[in-house]
Coordinates of C-alpha atoms and ligand atoms in Angstrom, one line a residue:
M1 CA 118.5 73.9 124.8
S2 CA 119.4 77.4 123.4
N3 CA 116.3 78.3 120.6
L4 CA 119.4 78.6 118.2
N5 CA 120.1 75.2 118.0
I6 CA 117.2 74.9 115.5
D7 CA 116.7 76.3 112.0
Y8 CA 114.0 78.0 112.2
C9 CA 114.0 78.4 108.5
D10 CA 113.3 73.9 107.5
L11 CA 110.3 74.6 109.3
A12 CA 107.9 76.2 106.8
L13 CA 106.7 74.7 104.3
A14 CA 108.6 73.3 101.2
G15 CA 108.0 75.9 98.2
V16 CA 108.2 78.6 101.5
R17 CA 111.8 77.6 101.8
K18 CA 113.1 78.3 98.3
L19 CA 111.2 81.5 97.6
Q20 CA 113.1 84.2 97.3
P21 CA 111.5 88.2 98.7
Y22 CA 109.8 90.2 95.8
Q23 CA 112.4 92.9 95.7
P24 CA 110.7 96.3 95.1
G25 CA 112.1 99.3 93.4
K26 CA 114.9 101.2 95.5
P27 CA 112.8 103.3 98.2
I28 CA 114.2 107.1 97.8
D29 CA 115.0 107.4 101.5
E30 CA 117.9 104.0 101.3
L31 CA 119.9 105.8 98.8
Q32 CA 119.3 108.6 100.7
R33 CA 121.0 107.4 103.3
E34 CA 123.2 105.1 100.8
L35 CA 124.8 108.1 99.3
G36 CA 124.3 111.0 101.1
L37 CA 122.0 112.4 97.3
T38 CA 119.4 114.9 97.5
Q39 CA 118.8 115.5 94.7
I40 CA 117.0 112.4 94.0
I41 CA 114.0 111.2 91.8
K42 CA 112.6 107.5 92.0
L43 CA 111.5 106.1 88.3
A44 CA 111.7 102.1 89.3
S45 CA 107.5 101.0 91.2
N46 CA 105.1 103.0 88.3
E47 CA 103.6 104.6 90.7
N48 CA 101.5 108.1 88.7
P49 CA 103.8 111.7 89.1
F50 CA 101.4 113.4 89.6
G51 CA 99.9 111.1 93.1
P52 CA 96.7 111.4 93.9
S53 CA 93.3 114.1 93.1
A54 CA 93.4 117.0 95.3
N55 CA 89.5 115.3 95.6
V56 CA 91.0 112.4 97.0
K57 CA 93.6 114.1 99.4
Q58 CA 90.7 116.0 101.0
G59 CA 88.7 113.1 101.2
I60 CA 91.6 111.9 103.4
I61 CA 90.9 114.7 105.8
N62 CA 87.8 114.6 106.4
S63 CA 88.1 111.0 107.8
I64 CA 90.8 111.1 109.9
D65 CA 88.5 111.6 112.7
E66 CA 87.2 107.7 111.7
L67 CA 90.6 106.3 112.8
S68 CA 90.1 104.4 115.9
R69 CA 87.4 102.6 114.0
Y70 CA 87.2 99.0 112.6
P71 CA 86.8 100.0 108.4
D72 CA 84.0 97.8 106.8
G73 CA 84.6 94.6 106.7
N74 CA 82.2 94.6 103.2
G75 CA 83.2 97.3 101.6
F76 CA 79.8 98.3 100.8
N77 CA 80.2 101.7 99.2
L78 CA 83.1 101.1 96.5
K79 CA 82.1 97.8 95.9
Q80 CA 78.8 99.6 95.0
A81 CA 80.8 102.1 93.7
L82 CA 82.5 99.5 91.3
A83 CA 80.0 97.1 89.8
V84 CA 78.0 100.3 88.2
K85 CA 80.6 101.8 87.0
H86 CA 82.0 97.5 85.0
D87 CA 77.9 97.0 85.1
V88 CA 78.7 93.0 87.4
A89 CA 76.6 93.1 90.8
A90 CA 78.0 93.9 93.6
Q91 CA 78.7 90.5 95.0
Q92 CA 81.3 89.6 91.8
V93 CA 83.6 92.0 92.9
T94 CA 87.1 91.1 95.3
L95 CA 88.8 94.0 97.5
G96 CA 91.6 93.5 98.0
N97 CA 95.1 94.9 100.2
G98 CA 96.4 96.3 97.3
S99 CA 95.6 93.5 93.6
N100 CA 98.5 91.9 95.0
D101 CA 96.6 90.9 97.8
I102 CA 93.8 89.3 95.6
L103 CA 96.0 87.8 93.5
E104 CA 97.5 85.7 96.7
L105 CA 94.0 84.7 97.8
V106 CA 92.7 82.6 94.7
T107 CA 95.9 80.6 94.5
R108 CA 95.8 80.3 97.9
A109 CA 91.5 79.4 98.1
F110 CA 92.0 77.3 94.7
V111 CA 95.5 76.0 94.3
G112 CA 97.7 73.1 95.9
E113 CA 100.2 71.0 96.0
R114 CA 99.8 69.1 92.9
D115 CA 98.4 71.7 90.9
E116 CA 100.3 73.9 88.1
V117 CA 100.4 77.2 87.2
I118 CA 100.9 78.6 83.7
F119 CA 102.2 82.1 83.5
S120 CA 104.5 83.4 80.6
Q121 CA 108.7 84.0 80.8
H122 CA 109.6 87.9 82.1
A123 CA 106.1 88.1 83.7
F124 CA 105.2 89.4 86.7
A125 CA 106.8 88.3 89.6
V126 CA 104.6 87.7 92.4
Y127 CA 103.1 85.3 90.0
P128 CA 105.9 82.7 90.7
I129 CA 106.1 84.0 94.9
V130 CA 101.9 83.2 95.4
T131 CA 103.2 79.8 92.8
Q132 CA 105.2 78.4 95.1
A133 CA 104.9 79.7 98.7
V134 CA 101.5 77.2 98.1
G135 CA 103.2 74.4 97.0
A136 CA 102.3 74.2 93.5
K137 CA 104.2 73.2 90.0
A138 CA 105.4 76.3 88.0
V139 CA 104.8 76.2 83.9
V140 CA 106.5 79.2 82.5
I141 CA 106.4 79.6 78.7
P142 CA 108.4 81.4 77.2
A143 CA 107.8 84.5 76.2
R144 CA 107.5 85.4 72.4
D145 CA 108.5 88.4 71.1
W146 CA 108.6 89.6 75.4
G147 CA 105.2 88.5 75.5
H148 CA 102.7 86.7 76.4
D149 CA 102.8 83.0 74.1
L150 CA 99.1 81.9 74.3
T151 CA 99.4 79.2 71.9
V152 CA 102.3 77.3 73.7
M153 CA 100.2 78.6 77.0
L154 CA 97.8 76.6 75.8
A155 CA 99.3 73.2 75.2
A156 CA 101.1 73.3 78.5
I157 CA 97.5 72.7 80.0
N158 CA 97.1 69.9 81.1
E159 CA 94.8 67.6 84.0
N160 CA 97.0 69.0 86.8
T161 CA 96.7 73.0 85.5
K162 CA 94.6 74.4 87.9
L163 CA 95.3 78.5 87.1
I164 CA 96.5 80.6 84.6
F165 CA 98.4 83.9 85.0
I166 CA 98.0 86.7 82.1
A167 CA 100.0 90.3 82.5
N168 CA 97.2 92.7 80.4
P169 CA 99.7 94.9 79.8
N170 CA 102.5 93.3 81.4
N171 CA 105.1 94.3 83.3
P172 CA 108.0 94.7 82.7
T173 CA 108.3 94.2 79.0
G174 CA 105.2 96.5 78.6
T175 CA 103.7 93.8 76.5
W176 CA 100.2 93.7 75.9
L177 CA 97.5 91.6 74.2
G178 CA 94.4 92.4 72.1
E179 CA 90.4 91.2 72.4
Q180 CA 90.3 88.5 69.0
A181 CA 93.4 87.0 71.2
I182 CA 92.3 87.0 74.5
C183 CA 89.1 85.5 73.1
D184 CA 90.3 82.8 70.9
F185 CA 92.3 81.6 73.9
L186 CA 89.8 81.9 77.2
D187 CA 87.5 79.8 74.3
N188 CA 89.5 77.8 74.4
V189 CA 90.5 77.3 78.5
P190 CA 88.2 74.1 79.9
K191 CA 86.7 76.1 82.8
N192 CA 87.1 74.1 85.6
I193 CA 90.6 75.9 84.6
L194 CA 91.0 79.6 86.1
V195 CA 92.5 82.1 84.1
V196 CA 93.0 85.8 85.9
L197 CA 93.6 88.4 83.3
D198 CA 95.9 90.8 85.4
E199 CA 94.5 94.3 84.0
A200 CA 96.2 96.9 86.9
Y201 CA 97.5 98.9 83.8
F202 CA 94.0 99.3 81.6
D203 CA 93.5 103.2 81.8
Y204 CA 96.7 104.0 80.4
A205 CA 97.3 100.9 78.4
R206 CA 93.7 102.1 77.1
H207 CA 94.1 105.0 75.8
A208 CA 97.8 104.5 74.0
A209 CA 96.8 101.0 72.6
M210 CA 93.7 103.2 70.8
Q211 CA 95.7 104.2 67.7
A212 CA 97.5 100.2 67.0
E213 CA 94.9 96.9 67.6
D214 CA 91.9 96.6 69.7
Y215 CA 93.0 96.5 74.4
P216 CA 90.2 94.2 75.8
D217 CA 88.2 95.0 78.7
G218 CA 88.7 92.7 80.5
A219 CA 85.1 93.1 82.8
T220 CA 82.7 92.5 79.6
L221 CA 84.2 89.6 79.5
L222 CA 83.0 87.7 82.3
T223 CA 79.0 87.7 81.2
R224 CA 81.2 84.8 78.4
Y225 CA 83.8 83.3 80.9
A226 CA 82.7 82.2 84.2
N227 CA 86.1 80.9 84.4
L228 CA 87.6 84.4 83.9
L229 CA 88.9 86.8 87.8
V230 CA 89.7 90.2 85.8
T231 CA 92.5 92.2 89.3
R232 CA 92.3 95.6 88.8
T233 CA 94.3 98.7 91.2
F234 CA 94.3 101.5 92.1
S235 CA 98.4 101.5 92.7
K236 CA 98.6 102.9 89.0
A237 CA 96.4 105.9 86.9
Y238 CA 94.5 105.9 90.6
G239 CA 97.8 107.4 91.6
L240 CA 97.6 105.5 95.6
A241 CA 100.3 102.7 95.4
G242 CA 101.0 103.6 99.4
L243 CA 96.8 102.9 100.1
R244 CA 97.2 99.7 98.8
I245 CA 93.9 98.9 97.7
G246 CA 92.8 97.0 94.4
Y247 CA 90.2 94.6 93.2
G248 CA 89.0 91.7 91.4
L249 CA 85.8 91.4 88.9
S250 CA 84.5 87.1 88.8
N251 CA 81.9 85.2 89.0
T252 CA 79.6 85.1 92.2
M253 CA 81.0 81.4 93.1
I254 CA 84.8 82.9 92.2
A255 CA 84.1 86.1 94.8
D256 CA 82.1 84.1 97.5
V257 CA 85.6 81.3 98.0
L258 CA 87.7 84.9 97.6
N259 CA 85.8 86.2 100.2
R260 CA 86.1 83.2 102.5
V261 CA 89.9 83.1 103.1
R262 CA 90.7 87.3 103.0
Q263 CA 91.3 88.7 105.8
P264 CA 88.0 90.6 107.7
F265 CA 89.3 94.5 107.7
N266 CA 92.5 93.3 104.5
V267 CA 91.4 96.5 102.8
N268 CA 91.4 99.8 105.3
L269 CA 89.4 103.1 105.9
L270 CA 91.5 105.4 104.5
A271 CA 91.7 102.5 101.3
Q272 CA 87.6 102.5 100.4
V273 CA 87.3 106.4 101.2
A274 CA 90.4 107.2 98.8
A275 CA 89.3 105.0 96.4
R276 CA 85.6 105.7 96.7
I277 CA 86.5 109.3 95.6
A278 CA 89.5 108.2 93.1
L279 CA 87.2 106.8 90.6
D280 CA 85.0 110.0 89.6
D281 CA 87.6 112.1 89.4
T282 CA 87.9 111.6 85.5
I283 CA 89.7 114.6 84.9
H284 CA 92.5 113.6 86.9
I285 CA 92.8 109.9 85.5
N286 CA 93.3 111.5 81.8
Y287 CA 95.3 114.3 82.6
S288 CA 97.6 111.3 84.0
V289 CA 97.4 109.1 81.5
E290 CA 97.9 111.6 78.6
M291 CA 99.9 113.3 80.5
N292 CA 102.0 109.3 80.4
A293 CA 101.7 109.5 76.7
R294 CA 103.9 113.0 76.7
G295 CA 107.1 110.9 78.3
M296 CA 106.5 108.2 76.6
Q297 CA 107.2 109.6 73.6
Q298 CA 109.9 111.9 75.1
I299 CA 111.8 109.0 76.5
T300 CA 111.2 106.5 73.1
T301 CA 112.7 109.7 71.0
A302 CA 115.4 110.3 73.1
C303 CA 116.0 106.7 73.8
A304 CA 116.0 106.8 69.3
E305 CA 118.6 109.5 69.3
L306 CA 121.2 107.6 72.0
D307 CA 120.6 104.0 69.3
L308 CA 119.0 102.1 72.3
N309 CA 116.5 100.1 71.4
Y310 CA 113.2 99.3 73.9
I311 CA 110.4 96.9 74.2
P312 CA 107.1 98.8 73.1
S313 CA 104.9 99.4 75.4
V314 CA 101.3 100.9 76.3
A315 CA 101.7 101.3 80.6
N316 CA 103.3 103.1 82.5
F317 CA 106.9 101.9 81.7
L318 CA 110.0 101.1 79.3
C319 CA 112.1 98.3 79.2
I320 CA 115.3 99.9 77.0
D321 CA 118.2 97.9 75.5
M322 CA 120.9 98.6 77.2
G323 CA 122.9 96.2 74.2
R324 CA 125.0 94.2 77.4
P325 CA 124.4 93.6 81.3
A326 CA 122.3 96.8 82.4
Q327 CA 123.4 96.6 85.8
D328 CA 126.8 99.1 86.3
I329 CA 124.4 101.7 83.9
Y330 CA 121.8 101.4 86.9
T331 CA 124.2 101.8 89.9
G332 CA 125.6 104.4 87.4
L333 CA 122.2 106.4 87.3
L334 CA 121.6 105.7 91.0
H335 CA 125.5 107.7 91.7
Q336 CA 123.0 110.5 89.3
G337 CA 120.3 109.7 92.1
V338 CA 118.1 107.9 90.1
I339 CA 116.5 104.6 90.4
V340 CA 115.0 103.0 87.9
R341 CA 114.4 99.0 88.0
P342 CA 117.1 96.5 86.8
V343 CA 114.9 93.1 86.0
A344 CA 117.6 91.0 85.3
N345 CA 115.6 88.7 87.7
Y346 CA 112.8 88.7 84.8
E347 CA 115.7 87.0 82.6
M348 CA 116.2 90.5 81.0
P349 CA 120.1 91.0 82.2
N350 CA 120.4 93.6 79.1
H351 CA 117.8 95.8 79.8
I352 CA 116.3 98.3 82.8
R353 CA 112.8 99.3 83.0
V354 CA 111.6 102.9 83.4
T355 CA 108.8 104.9 85.1
I356 CA 107.6 107.5 83.0
G357 CA 107.9 110.7 85.3
T358 CA 106.4 114.1 84.9
Q359 CA 108.8 116.1 82.0
A360 CA 111.2 117.3 84.2
E361 CA 111.3 113.3 85.8
N362 CA 111.7 112.0 82.2
Q363 CA 114.5 114.6 81.4
Q364 CA 116.7 114.3 84.1
F365 CA 116.6 110.1 83.6
L366 CA 117.4 111.2 80.6
S367 CA 120.1 113.8 81.3
A368 CA 121.6 111.3 84.1
L369 CA 121.9 108.5 81.6
K370 CA 123.8 110.5 78.8
N371 CA 126.2 110.8 81.3
V372 CA 126.3 107.2 82.5
L373 CA 126.7 105.8 79.2
N374 CA 129.4 108.4 77.9
T375 CA 131.7 108.0 81.3
I376 CA 131.3 103.7 81.2
Ligands
PLP401 C1 101.7 96.7 89.9 C2 101.3 95.8 89.2 C3 100.0 95.0 90.5 C4 99.4 96.2 91.3 O1 99.8 95.6 92.7 P1 98.9 96.3 93.5 O2 98.7 94.9 94.7 O3 97.7 96.4 93.7 O4 100.0 97.4 94.4 C5 99.8 94.2 89.6 N1 100.4 93.2 88.7 C6 101.5 93.9 87.2 C7 101.1 93.2 86.9 C8 101.8 94.7 88.6 O5 102.7 95.3 87.0

């Protein structure tokens, strides 16, 4: 009997069968192959346009000869440094193969088929994926002004609720919550329900929010809320998306559980070395964050001139409202060599999400956008 008579998809777990794969931003190589363009810029995955620092690159080169060895499975040096940075114990730190790894680990370790996971409409796409993968029920709360509606999220809690995801700021909307709102929420969540506070854009948000309301540092809330898991990443402001490294901060018992389900060597050797160096690269981070603020100004000013609405953002990306289905505009931009992110899969068919790039990249995006809007 031929194996082809078997539908192997049908053998997968129920939650997995219904899963749609995560749609990443289009890689530059792929667009090159498809359209034969040479001058391509990618502003689609919220990467740091200034890349890793010179120190990090040198550190990676210095470690190249160690590649035949397994990495430190416990990430001792990096955990120590993170513990100092956040004023927590090293046992409260969990390292991940990107912070996505932590989001997946916490769901896999704590959430079962009869459980419910709460998150907002328009929230980061990984939350529904990890929820569905374990066969749990996703409770999606309608957004308010594109952001999380914490009051309605609280009201949705019932005896089956196991986990709540909050992205602060949220991707793709760039919306954010102040410290008072977060604390009022956490004060009312029963302590047997875990709350993940996803702070992937922490450094950008901290800088952008300074003039506005207070933007909380989740790490400082850990002593008050034992059910809190804060996630951070080196993929965004630290410029290390390609190496895949992020981490979680929580009480030691939650960290202990995550540590039991993770792969033995989930964070690779170069990632550990690079992250350790990047942590001390204050000048590079400050520069990146400052340039992001200027780039944000550059793009929002141009949007106003073009009469385009956008969702105010404290991150390194902006959702621009095209006032019509944005798919054609996305495709038009591709033909001009500019990759942005369509967000129809986030129930935002009229928006495109653009990552803030270098000043020149932002200019190229804006010129391309004007061309496309003129020809459509
Ligand atoms: C980019 C992003 C992450 C980080 O992903 P990594 O796995 O660390 O690269 C996490 N959460 C949100 C909301 C993001 O946008």
